[in-house]
Amino acid sequence: MTGYEEKVYEKADDAQYMMAELERHLHGIRYDPSAATAADLRDLTEIQECIGKAVRLAKQVSDRMHG
């Protein structure tokens, strides 16, 4: 593996681990929203925006790498 290949692999692996952790937290939030507040709604809106940006960036990288 070249230096870029190894770094890209590690970054993708880390991102997948982080997404799994995020999914675990979101699952708990989704199935027990009984104590939700306005602050929680604001934070979840920000999470959605960040995820949207992450999806766009991942597609951009994928398109660049795989034509």
PDB file of N, CA, C and O in Angstrom:
ATOM      1  N   MET A   1       0.832  -1.190   0.000  1.00  0.00           N
ATOM      2  CA  MET A   1       0.000   0.000   0.000  1.00  0.00           C
ATOM      3  C   MET A   1       0.871   1.246   0.000  1.00  0.00           C
ATOM      4  O   MET A   1       1.859   1.298   0.718  1.00  0.00           O
ATOM      5  N   THR A   2       0.459   2.227  -0.779  1.00  0.00           N
ATOM      6  CA  THR A   2       1.180   3.497  -0.765  1.00  0.00           C
ATOM      7  C   THR A   2       0.786   4.287   0.486  1.00  0.00           C
ATOM      8  O   THR A   2      -0.156   3.920   1.197  1.00  0.00           O
ATOM      9  N   GLY A   3       1.477   5.363   0.727  1.00  0.00           N
ATOM     10  CA  GLY A   3       1.161   6.201   1.885  1.00  0.00           C
ATOM     11  C   GLY A   3      -0.271   6.704   1.847  1.00  0.00           C
ATOM     12  O   GLY A   3      -0.969   6.698   2.861  1.00  0.00           O
ATOM     13  N   TYR A   4      -0.728   7.160   0.659  1.00  0.00           N
ATOM     14  CA  TYR A   4      -2.100   7.649   0.539  1.00  0.00           C
ATOM     15  C   TYR A   4      -3.104   6.520   0.746  1.00  0.00           C
ATOM     16  O   TYR A   4      -4.124   6.701   1.402  1.00  0.00           O
ATOM     17  N   GLU A   5      -2.824   5.364   0.169  1.00  0.00           N
ATOM     18  CA  GLU A   5      -3.752   4.234   0.312  1.00  0.00           C
ATOM     19  C   GLU A   5      -3.939   3.865   1.774  1.00  0.00           C
ATOM     20  O   GLU A   5      -5.060   3.647   2.229  1.00  0.00           O
ATOM     21  N   GLU A   6      -2.846   3.784   2.505  1.00  0.00           N
ATOM     22  CA  GLU A   6      -2.926   3.415   3.917  1.00  0.00           C
ATOM     23  C   GLU A   6      -3.692   4.464   4.713  1.00  0.00           C
ATOM     24  O   GLU A   6      -4.556   4.127   5.529  1.00  0.00           O
ATOM     25  N   LYS A   7      -3.408   5.737   4.470  1.00  0.00           N
ATOM     26  CA  LYS A   7      -4.086   6.811   5.198  1.00  0.00           C
ATOM     27  C   LYS A   7      -5.570   6.859   4.864  1.00  0.00           C
ATOM     28  O   LYS A   7      -6.407   7.052   5.752  1.00  0.00           O
ATOM     29  N   VAL A   8      -5.907   6.685   3.583  1.00  0.00           N
ATOM     30  CA  VAL A   8      -7.309   6.683   3.180  1.00  0.00           C
ATOM     31  C   VAL A   8      -8.036   5.498   3.822  1.00  0.00           C
ATOM     32  O   VAL A   8      -9.155   5.631   4.324  1.00  0.00           O
ATOM     33  N   TYR A   9      -7.401   4.332   3.808  1.00  0.00           N
ATOM     34  CA  TYR A   9      -7.993   3.147   4.434  1.00  0.00           C
ATOM     35  C   TYR A   9      -8.267   3.413   5.915  1.00  0.00           C
ATOM     36  O   TYR A   9      -9.357   3.124   6.422  1.00  0.00           O
ATOM     37  N   GLU A  10      -7.286   3.974   6.621  1.00  0.00           N
ATOM     38  CA  GLU A  10      -7.442   4.246   8.049  1.00  0.00           C
ATOM     39  C   GLU A  10      -8.550   5.260   8.305  1.00  0.00           C
ATOM     40  O   GLU A  10      -9.349   5.098   9.232  1.00  0.00           O
ATOM     41  N   LYS A  11      -8.603   6.312   7.495  1.00  0.00           N
ATOM     42  CA  LYS A  11      -9.653   7.330   7.650  1.00  0.00           C
ATOM     43  C   LYS A  11     -11.034   6.721   7.411  1.00  0.00           C
ATOM     44  O   LYS A  11     -11.978   6.992   8.154  1.00  0.00           O
ATOM     45  N   ALA A  12     -11.162   5.917   6.361  1.00  0.00           N
ATOM     46  CA  ALA A  12     -12.451   5.281   6.065  1.00  0.00           C
ATOM     47  C   ALA A  12     -12.845   4.326   7.182  1.00  0.00           C
ATOM     48  O   ALA A  12     -14.012   4.275   7.594  1.00  0.00           O
ATOM     49  N   ASP A  13     -11.892   3.588   7.710  1.00  0.00           N
ATOM     50  CA  ASP A  13     -12.150   2.661   8.808  1.00  0.00           C
ATOM     51  C   ASP A  13     -12.608   3.424  10.053  1.00  0.00           C
ATOM     52  O   ASP A  13     -13.595   3.048  10.697  1.00  0.00           O
ATOM     53  N   ASP A  14     -11.913   4.514  10.378  1.00  0.00           N
ATOM     54  CA  ASP A  14     -12.297   5.340  11.530  1.00  0.00           C
ATOM     55  C   ASP A  14     -13.696   5.916  11.343  1.00  0.00           C
ATOM     56  O   ASP A  14     -14.502   5.940  12.277  1.00  0.00           O
ATOM     57  N   ALA A  15     -13.995   6.397  10.134  1.00  0.00           N
ATOM     58  CA  ALA A  15     -15.310   6.978   9.861  1.00  0.00           C
ATOM     59  C   ALA A  15     -16.410   5.934  10.015  1.00  0.00           C
ATOM     60  O   ALA A  15     -17.474   6.229  10.575  1.00  0.00           O
ATOM     61  N   GLN A  16     -16.164   4.710   9.559  1.00  0.00           N
ATOM     62  CA  GLN A  16     -17.167   3.651   9.717  1.00  0.00           C
ATOM     63  C   GLN A  16     -17.387   3.331  11.187  1.00  0.00           C
ATOM     64  O   GLN A  16     -18.519   3.113  11.607  1.00  0.00           O
ATOM     65  N   TYR A  17     -16.334   3.315  11.980  1.00  0.00           N
ATOM     66  CA  TYR A  17     -16.471   3.075  13.413  1.00  0.00           C
ATOM     67  C   TYR A  17     -17.300   4.192  14.051  1.00  0.00           C
ATOM     68  O   TYR A  17     -18.202   3.937  14.851  1.00  0.00           O
ATOM     69  N   MET A  18     -17.015   5.436  13.656  1.00  0.00           N
ATOM     70  CA  MET A  18     -17.753   6.577  14.205  1.00  0.00           C
ATOM     71  C   MET A  18     -19.223   6.522  13.804  1.00  0.00           C
ATOM     72  O   MET A  18     -20.113   6.846  14.609  1.00  0.00           O
ATOM     73  N   MET A  19     -19.506   6.108  12.570  1.00  0.00           N
ATOM     74  CA  MET A  19     -20.898   5.993  12.130  1.00  0.00           C
ATOM     75  C   MET A  19     -21.641   4.920  12.911  1.00  0.00           C
ATOM     76  O   MET A  19     -22.815   5.085  13.245  1.00  0.00           O
ATOM     77  N   ALA A  20     -20.975   3.840  13.220  1.00  0.00           N
ATOM     78  CA  ALA A  20     -21.608   2.786  14.019  1.00  0.00           C
ATOM     79  C   ALA A  20     -21.946   3.313  15.416  1.00  0.00           C
ATOM     80  O   ALA A  20     -23.021   3.028  15.954  1.00  0.00           O
ATOM     81  N   GLU A  21     -21.043   4.079  15.988  1.00  0.00           N
ATOM     82  CA  GLU A  21     -21.279   4.676  17.307  1.00  0.00           C
ATOM     83  C   GLU A  21     -22.444   5.669  17.230  1.00  0.00           C
ATOM     84  O   GLU A  21     -23.322   5.689  18.093  1.00  0.00           O
ATOM     85  N   LEU A  22     -22.472   6.486  16.183  1.00  0.00           N
ATOM     86  CA  LEU A  22     -23.557   7.434  15.983  1.00  0.00           C
ATOM     87  C   LEU A  22     -24.886   6.696  15.833  1.00  0.00           C
ATOM     88  O   LEU A  22     -25.888   7.079  16.441  1.00  0.00           O
ATOM     89  N   GLU A  23     -24.890   5.635  15.054  1.00  0.00           N
ATOM     90  CA  GLU A  23     -26.111   4.852  14.851  1.00  0.00           C
ATOM     91  C   GLU A  23     -26.628   4.287  16.175  1.00  0.00           C
ATOM     92  O   GLU A  23     -27.827   4.294  16.439  1.00  0.00           O
ATOM     93  N   ARG A  24     -25.723   3.834  17.013  1.00  0.00           N
ATOM     94  CA  ARG A  24     -26.116   3.289  18.318  1.00  0.00           C
ATOM     95  C   ARG A  24     -26.797   4.368  19.159  1.00  0.00           C
ATOM     96  O   ARG A  24     -27.851   4.142  19.755  1.00  0.00           O
ATOM     97  N   HIS A  25     -26.210   5.562  19.185  1.00  0.00           N
ATOM     98  CA  HIS A  25     -26.800   6.654  19.965  1.00  0.00           C
ATOM     99  C   HIS A  25     -28.144   7.090  19.392  1.00  0.00           C
ATOM    100  O   HIS A  25     -29.104   7.316  20.139  1.00  0.00           O
ATOM    101  N   LEU A  26     -28.218   7.217  18.066  1.00  0.00           N
ATOM    102  CA  LEU A  26     -29.467   7.637  17.439  1.00  0.00           C
ATOM    103  C   LEU A  26     -30.578   6.622  17.660  1.00  0.00           C
ATOM    104  O   LEU A  26     -31.744   6.989  17.832  1.00  0.00           O
ATOM    105  N   HIS A  27     -30.226   5.354  17.675  1.00  0.00           N
ATOM    106  CA  HIS A  27     -31.219   4.307  17.937  1.00  0.00           C
ATOM    107  C   HIS A  27     -31.854   4.526  19.312  1.00  0.00           C
ATOM    108  O   HIS A  27     -33.074   4.483  19.451  1.00  0.00           O
ATOM    109  N   GLY A  28     -31.031   4.790  20.316  1.00  0.00           N
ATOM    110  CA  GLY A  28     -31.549   5.034  21.663  1.00  0.00           C
ATOM    111  C   GLY A  28     -32.410   6.284  21.736  1.00  0.00           C
ATOM    112  O   GLY A  28     -33.450   6.307  22.403  1.00  0.00           O
ATOM    113  N   ILE A  29     -32.005   7.325  21.030  1.00  0.00           N
ATOM    114  CA  ILE A  29     -32.767   8.578  21.014  1.00  0.00           C
ATOM    115  C   ILE A  29     -34.113   8.358  20.330  1.00  0.00           C
ATOM    116  O   ILE A  29     -35.160   8.778  20.828  1.00  0.00           O
ATOM    117  N   ARG A  30     -34.085   7.675  19.222  1.00  0.00           N
ATOM    118  CA  ARG A  30     -35.304   7.470  18.425  1.00  0.00           C
ATOM    119  C   ARG A  30     -36.345   6.645  19.177  1.00  0.00           C
ATOM    120  O   ARG A  30     -37.538   6.917  19.100  1.00  0.00           O
ATOM    121  N   TYR A  31     -35.910   5.648  19.912  1.00  0.00           N
ATOM    122  CA  TYR A  31     -36.853   4.752  20.563  1.00  0.00           C
ATOM    123  C   TYR A  31     -37.225   5.171  21.976  1.00  0.00           C
ATOM    124  O   TYR A  31     -38.045   4.520  22.608  1.00  0.00           O
ATOM    125  N   ASP A  32     -36.665   6.275  22.473  1.00  0.00           N
ATOM    126  CA  ASP A  32     -37.097   6.808  23.765  1.00  0.00           C
ATOM    127  C   ASP A  32     -36.936   8.323  23.787  1.00  0.00           C
ATOM    128  O   ASP A  32     -36.071   8.861  24.470  1.00  0.00           O
ATOM    129  N   PRO A  33     -37.796   9.026  23.034  1.00  0.00           N
ATOM    130  CA  PRO A  33     -37.697  10.482  22.970  1.00  0.00           C
ATOM    131  C   PRO A  33     -38.498  11.191  24.062  1.00  0.00           C
ATOM    132  O   PRO A  33     -38.736  12.391  23.982  1.00  0.00           O
ATOM    133  N   SER A  34     -38.890  10.485  25.102  1.00  0.00           N
ATOM    134  CA  SER A  34     -39.818  11.021  26.103  1.00  0.00           C
ATOM    135  C   SER A  34     -39.302  12.243  26.850  1.00  0.00           C
ATOM    136  O   SER A  34     -40.101  13.055  27.319  1.00  0.00           O
ATOM    137  N   ALA A  35     -37.997  12.413  26.983  1.00  0.00           N
ATOM    138  CA  ALA A  35     -37.453  13.552  27.730  1.00  0.00           C
ATOM    139  C   ALA A  35     -36.866  14.623  26.805  1.00  0.00           C
ATOM    140  O   ALA A  35     -36.061  15.445  27.232  1.00  0.00           O
ATOM    141  N   ALA A  36     -37.285  14.641  25.540  1.00  0.00           N
ATOM    142  CA  ALA A  36     -36.720  15.559  24.550  1.00  0.00           C
ATOM    143  C   ALA A  36     -37.015  17.016  24.897  1.00  0.00           C
ATOM    144  O   ALA A  36     -38.056  17.345  25.448  1.00  0.00           O
ATOM    145  N   THR A  37     -36.059  17.885  24.551  1.00  0.00           N
ATOM    146  CA  THR A  37     -36.193  19.326  24.779  1.00  0.00           C
ATOM    147  C   THR A  37     -35.908  20.065  23.477  1.00  0.00           C
ATOM    148  O   THR A  37     -35.475  19.463  22.490  1.00  0.00           O
ATOM    149  N   ALA A  38     -36.119  21.373  23.509  1.00  0.00           N
ATOM    150  CA  ALA A  38     -35.807  22.200  22.340  1.00  0.00           C
ATOM    151  C   ALA A  38     -34.321  22.110  22.004  1.00  0.00           C
ATOM    152  O   ALA A  38     -33.937  22.086  20.832  1.00  0.00           O
ATOM    153  N   ALA A  39     -33.469  22.046  23.016  1.00  0.00           N
ATOM    154  CA  ALA A  39     -32.023  21.922  22.789  1.00  0.00           C
ATOM    155  C   ALA A  39     -31.700  20.610  22.069  1.00  0.00           C
ATOM    156  O   ALA A  39     -30.829  20.579  21.194  1.00  0.00           O
ATOM    157  N   ASP A  40     -32.409  19.552  22.424  1.00  0.00           N
ATOM    158  CA  ASP A  40     -32.196  18.264  21.757  1.00  0.00           C
ATOM    159  C   ASP A  40     -32.582  18.362  20.287  1.00  0.00           C
ATOM    160  O   ASP A  40     -31.878  17.843  19.417  1.00  0.00           O
ATOM    161  N   LEU A  41     -33.687  19.034  20.007  1.00  0.00           N
ATOM    162  CA  LEU A  41     -34.116  19.204  18.626  1.00  0.00           C
ATOM    163  C   LEU A  41     -33.098  20.018  17.833  1.00  0.00           C
ATOM    164  O   LEU A  41     -32.755  19.667  16.696  1.00  0.00           O
ATOM    165  N   ARG A  42     -32.570  21.073  18.424  1.00  0.00           N
ATOM    166  CA  ARG A  42     -31.530  21.877  17.755  1.00  0.00           C
ATOM    167  C   ARG A  42     -30.289  21.031  17.479  1.00  0.00           C
ATOM    168  O   ARG A  42     -29.720  21.083  16.382  1.00  0.00           O
ATOM    169  N   ASP A  43     -29.860  20.254  18.470  1.00  0.00           N
ATOM    170  CA  ASP A  43     -28.669  19.423  18.286  1.00  0.00           C
ATOM    171  C   ASP A  43     -28.885  18.366  17.212  1.00  0.00           C
ATOM    172  O   ASP A  43     -27.988  18.101  16.399  1.00  0.00           O
ATOM    173  N   LEU A  44     -30.067  17.758  17.191  1.00  0.00           N
ATOM    174  CA  LEU A  44     -30.344  16.748  16.167  1.00  0.00           C
ATOM    175  C   LEU A  44     -30.411  17.372  14.779  1.00  0.00           C
ATOM    176  O   LEU A  44     -29.983  16.756  13.797  1.00  0.00           O
ATOM    177  N   THR A  45     -30.896  18.589  14.683  1.00  0.00           N
ATOM    178  CA  THR A  45     -30.892  19.295  13.403  1.00  0.00           C
ATOM    179  C   THR A  45     -29.461  19.514  12.935  1.00  0.00           C
ATOM    180  O   THR A  45     -29.139  19.309  11.756  1.00  0.00           O
ATOM    181  N   GLU A  46     -28.589  19.903  13.857  1.00  0.00           N
ATOM    182  CA  GLU A  46     -27.173  20.090  13.506  1.00  0.00           C
ATOM    183  C   GLU A  46     -26.539  18.763  13.086  1.00  0.00           C
ATOM    184  O   GLU A  46     -25.748  18.716  12.138  1.00  0.00           O
ATOM    185  N   ILE A  47     -26.897  17.688  13.776  1.00  0.00           N
ATOM    186  CA  ILE A  47     -26.386  16.362  13.414  1.00  0.00           C
ATOM    187  C   ILE A  47     -26.809  16.019  11.992  1.00  0.00           C
ATOM    188  O   ILE A  47     -25.995  15.544  11.188  1.00  0.00           O
ATOM    189  N   GLN A  48     -28.071  16.271  11.648  1.00  0.00           N
ATOM    190  CA  GLN A  48     -28.551  15.994  10.291  1.00  0.00           C
ATOM    191  C   GLN A  48     -27.755  16.780   9.260  1.00  0.00           C
ATOM    192  O   GLN A  48     -27.393  16.241   8.204  1.00  0.00           O
ATOM    193  N   GLU A  49     -27.495  18.040   9.542  1.00  0.00           N
ATOM    194  CA  GLU A  49     -26.731  18.870   8.610  1.00  0.00           C
ATOM    195  C   GLU A  49     -25.309  18.341   8.440  1.00  0.00           C
ATOM    196  O   GLU A  49     -24.787  18.296   7.318  1.00  0.00           O
ATOM    197  N   CYS A  50     -24.690  17.932   9.538  1.00  0.00           N
ATOM    198  CA  CYS A  50     -23.324  17.379   9.473  1.00  0.00           C
ATOM    199  C   CYS A  50     -23.299  16.075   8.687  1.00  0.00           C
ATOM    200  O   CYS A  50     -22.382  15.845   7.885  1.00  0.00           O
ATOM    201  N   ILE A  51     -24.292  15.232   8.904  1.00  0.00           N
ATOM    202  CA  ILE A  51     -24.355  13.965   8.186  1.00  0.00           C
ATOM    203  C   ILE A  51     -24.561  14.219   6.696  1.00  0.00           C
ATOM    204  O   ILE A  51     -23.936  13.573   5.847  1.00  0.00           O
ATOM    205  N   GLY A  52     -25.416  15.177   6.363  1.00  0.00           N
ATOM    206  CA  GLY A  52     -25.630  15.525   4.962  1.00  0.00           C
ATOM    207  C   GLY A  52     -24.336  15.959   4.302  1.00  0.00           C
ATOM    208  O   GLY A  52     -24.018  15.542   3.181  1.00  0.00           O
ATOM    209  N   LYS A  53     -23.574  16.790   5.002  1.00  0.00           N
ATOM    210  CA  LYS A  53     -22.285  17.234   4.461  1.00  0.00           C
ATOM    211  C   LYS A  53     -21.335  16.050   4.325  1.00  0.00           C
ATOM    212  O   LYS A  53     -20.630  15.920   3.317  1.00  0.00           O
ATOM    213  N   ALA A  54     -21.316  15.164   5.317  1.00  0.00           N
ATOM    214  CA  ALA A  54     -20.438  13.989   5.267  1.00  0.00           C
ATOM    215  C   ALA A  54     -20.792  13.089   4.094  1.00  0.00           C
ATOM    216  O   ALA A  54     -19.899  12.576   3.402  1.00  0.00           O
ATOM    217  N   VAL A  55     -22.073  12.921   3.825  1.00  0.00           N
ATOM    218  CA  VAL A  55     -22.499  12.091   2.688  1.00  0.00           C
ATOM    219  C   VAL A  55     -22.035  12.713   1.375  1.00  0.00           C
ATOM    220  O   VAL A  55     -21.518  12.015   0.491  1.00  0.00           O
ATOM    221  N   ARG A  56     -22.213  14.013   1.240  1.00  0.00           N
ATOM    222  CA  ARG A  56     -21.771  14.692   0.010  1.00  0.00           C
ATOM    223  C   ARG A  56     -20.262  14.560  -0.180  1.00  0.00           C
ATOM    224  O   ARG A  56     -19.784  14.288  -1.284  1.00  0.00           O
ATOM    225  N   LEU A  57     -19.497  14.731   0.901  1.00  0.00           N
ATOM    226  CA  LEU A  57     -18.040  14.612   0.804  1.00  0.00           C
ATOM    227  C   LEU A  57     -17.620  13.184   0.473  1.00  0.00           C
ATOM    228  O   LEU A  57     -16.708  12.962  -0.335  1.00  0.00           O
ATOM    229  N   ALA A  58     -18.274  12.195   1.090  1.00  0.00           N
ATOM    230  CA  ALA A  58     -17.940  10.788   0.822  1.00  0.00           C
ATOM    231  C   ALA A  58     -18.217  10.454  -0.639  1.00  0.00           C
ATOM    232  O   ALA A  58     -17.432   9.753  -1.286  1.00  0.00           O
ATOM    233  N   LYS A  59     -19.333  10.962  -1.182  1.00  0.00           N
ATOM    234  CA  LYS A  59     -19.639  10.726  -2.595  1.00  0.00           C
ATOM    235  C   LYS A  59     -18.586  11.380  -3.478  1.00  0.00           C
ATOM    236  O   LYS A  59     -18.132  10.788  -4.465  1.00  0.00           O
ATOM    237  N   GLN A  60     -18.180  12.581  -3.115  1.00  0.00           N
ATOM    238  CA  GLN A  60     -17.154  13.296  -3.882  1.00  0.00           C
ATOM    239  C   GLN A  60     -15.850  12.501  -3.915  1.00  0.00           C
ATOM    240  O   GLN A  60     -15.234  12.326  -4.971  1.00  0.00           O
ATOM    241  N   VAL A  61     -15.429  11.996  -2.770  1.00  0.00           N
ATOM    242  CA  VAL A  61     -14.200  11.196  -2.696  1.00  0.00           C
ATOM    243  C   VAL A  61     -14.357   9.917  -3.510  1.00  0.00           C
ATOM    244  O   VAL A  61     -13.483   9.540  -4.296  1.00  0.00           O
ATOM    245  N   SER A  62     -15.495   9.245  -3.329  1.00  0.00           N
ATOM    246  CA  SER A  62     -15.737   8.004  -4.056  1.00  0.00           C
ATOM    247  C   SER A  62     -15.724   8.222  -5.564  1.00  0.00           C
ATOM    248  O   SER A  62     -15.106   7.453  -6.311  1.00  0.00           O
ATOM    249  N   ASP A  63     -16.411   9.285  -6.001  1.00  0.00           N
ATOM    250  CA  ASP A  63     -16.433   9.583  -7.440  1.00  0.00           C
ATOM    251  C   ASP A  63     -15.029   9.874  -7.974  1.00  0.00           C
ATOM    252  O   ASP A  63     -14.665   9.432  -9.056  1.00  0.00           O
ATOM    253  N   ARG A  64     -14.240  10.605  -7.197  1.00  0.00           N
ATOM    254  CA  ARG A  64     -12.887  10.940  -7.619  1.00  0.00           C
ATOM    255  C   ARG A  64     -12.018   9.673  -7.682  1.00  0.00           C
ATOM    256  O   ARG A  64     -11.219   9.509  -8.599  1.00  0.00           O
ATOM    257  N   MET A  65     -12.184   8.788  -6.715  1.00  0.00           N
ATOM    258  CA  MET A  65     -11.338   7.586  -6.657  1.00  0.00           C
ATOM    259  C   MET A  65     -11.763   6.521  -7.687  1.00  0.00           C
ATOM    260  O   MET A  65     -10.921   5.767  -8.161  1.00  0.00           O
ATOM    261  N   HIS A  66     -13.067   6.486  -7.978  1.00  0.00           N
ATOM    262  CA  HIS A  66     -13.576   5.395  -8.824  1.00  0.00           C
ATOM    263  C   HIS A  66     -14.148   5.877 -10.149  1.00  0.00           C
ATOM    264  O   HIS A  66     -14.755   5.099 -10.873  1.00  0.00           O
ATOM    265  N   GLY A  67     -13.946   7.159 -10.422  1.00  0.00           N
ATOM    266  CA  GLY A  67     -14.338   7.726 -11.710  1.00  0.00           C
ATOM    267  C   GLY A  67     -15.792   7.717 -11.932  1.00  0.00           C
ATOM    268  O   GLY A  67     -16.387   7.788 -12.877  1.00  0.00           O
TER     269      GLY A  67
END
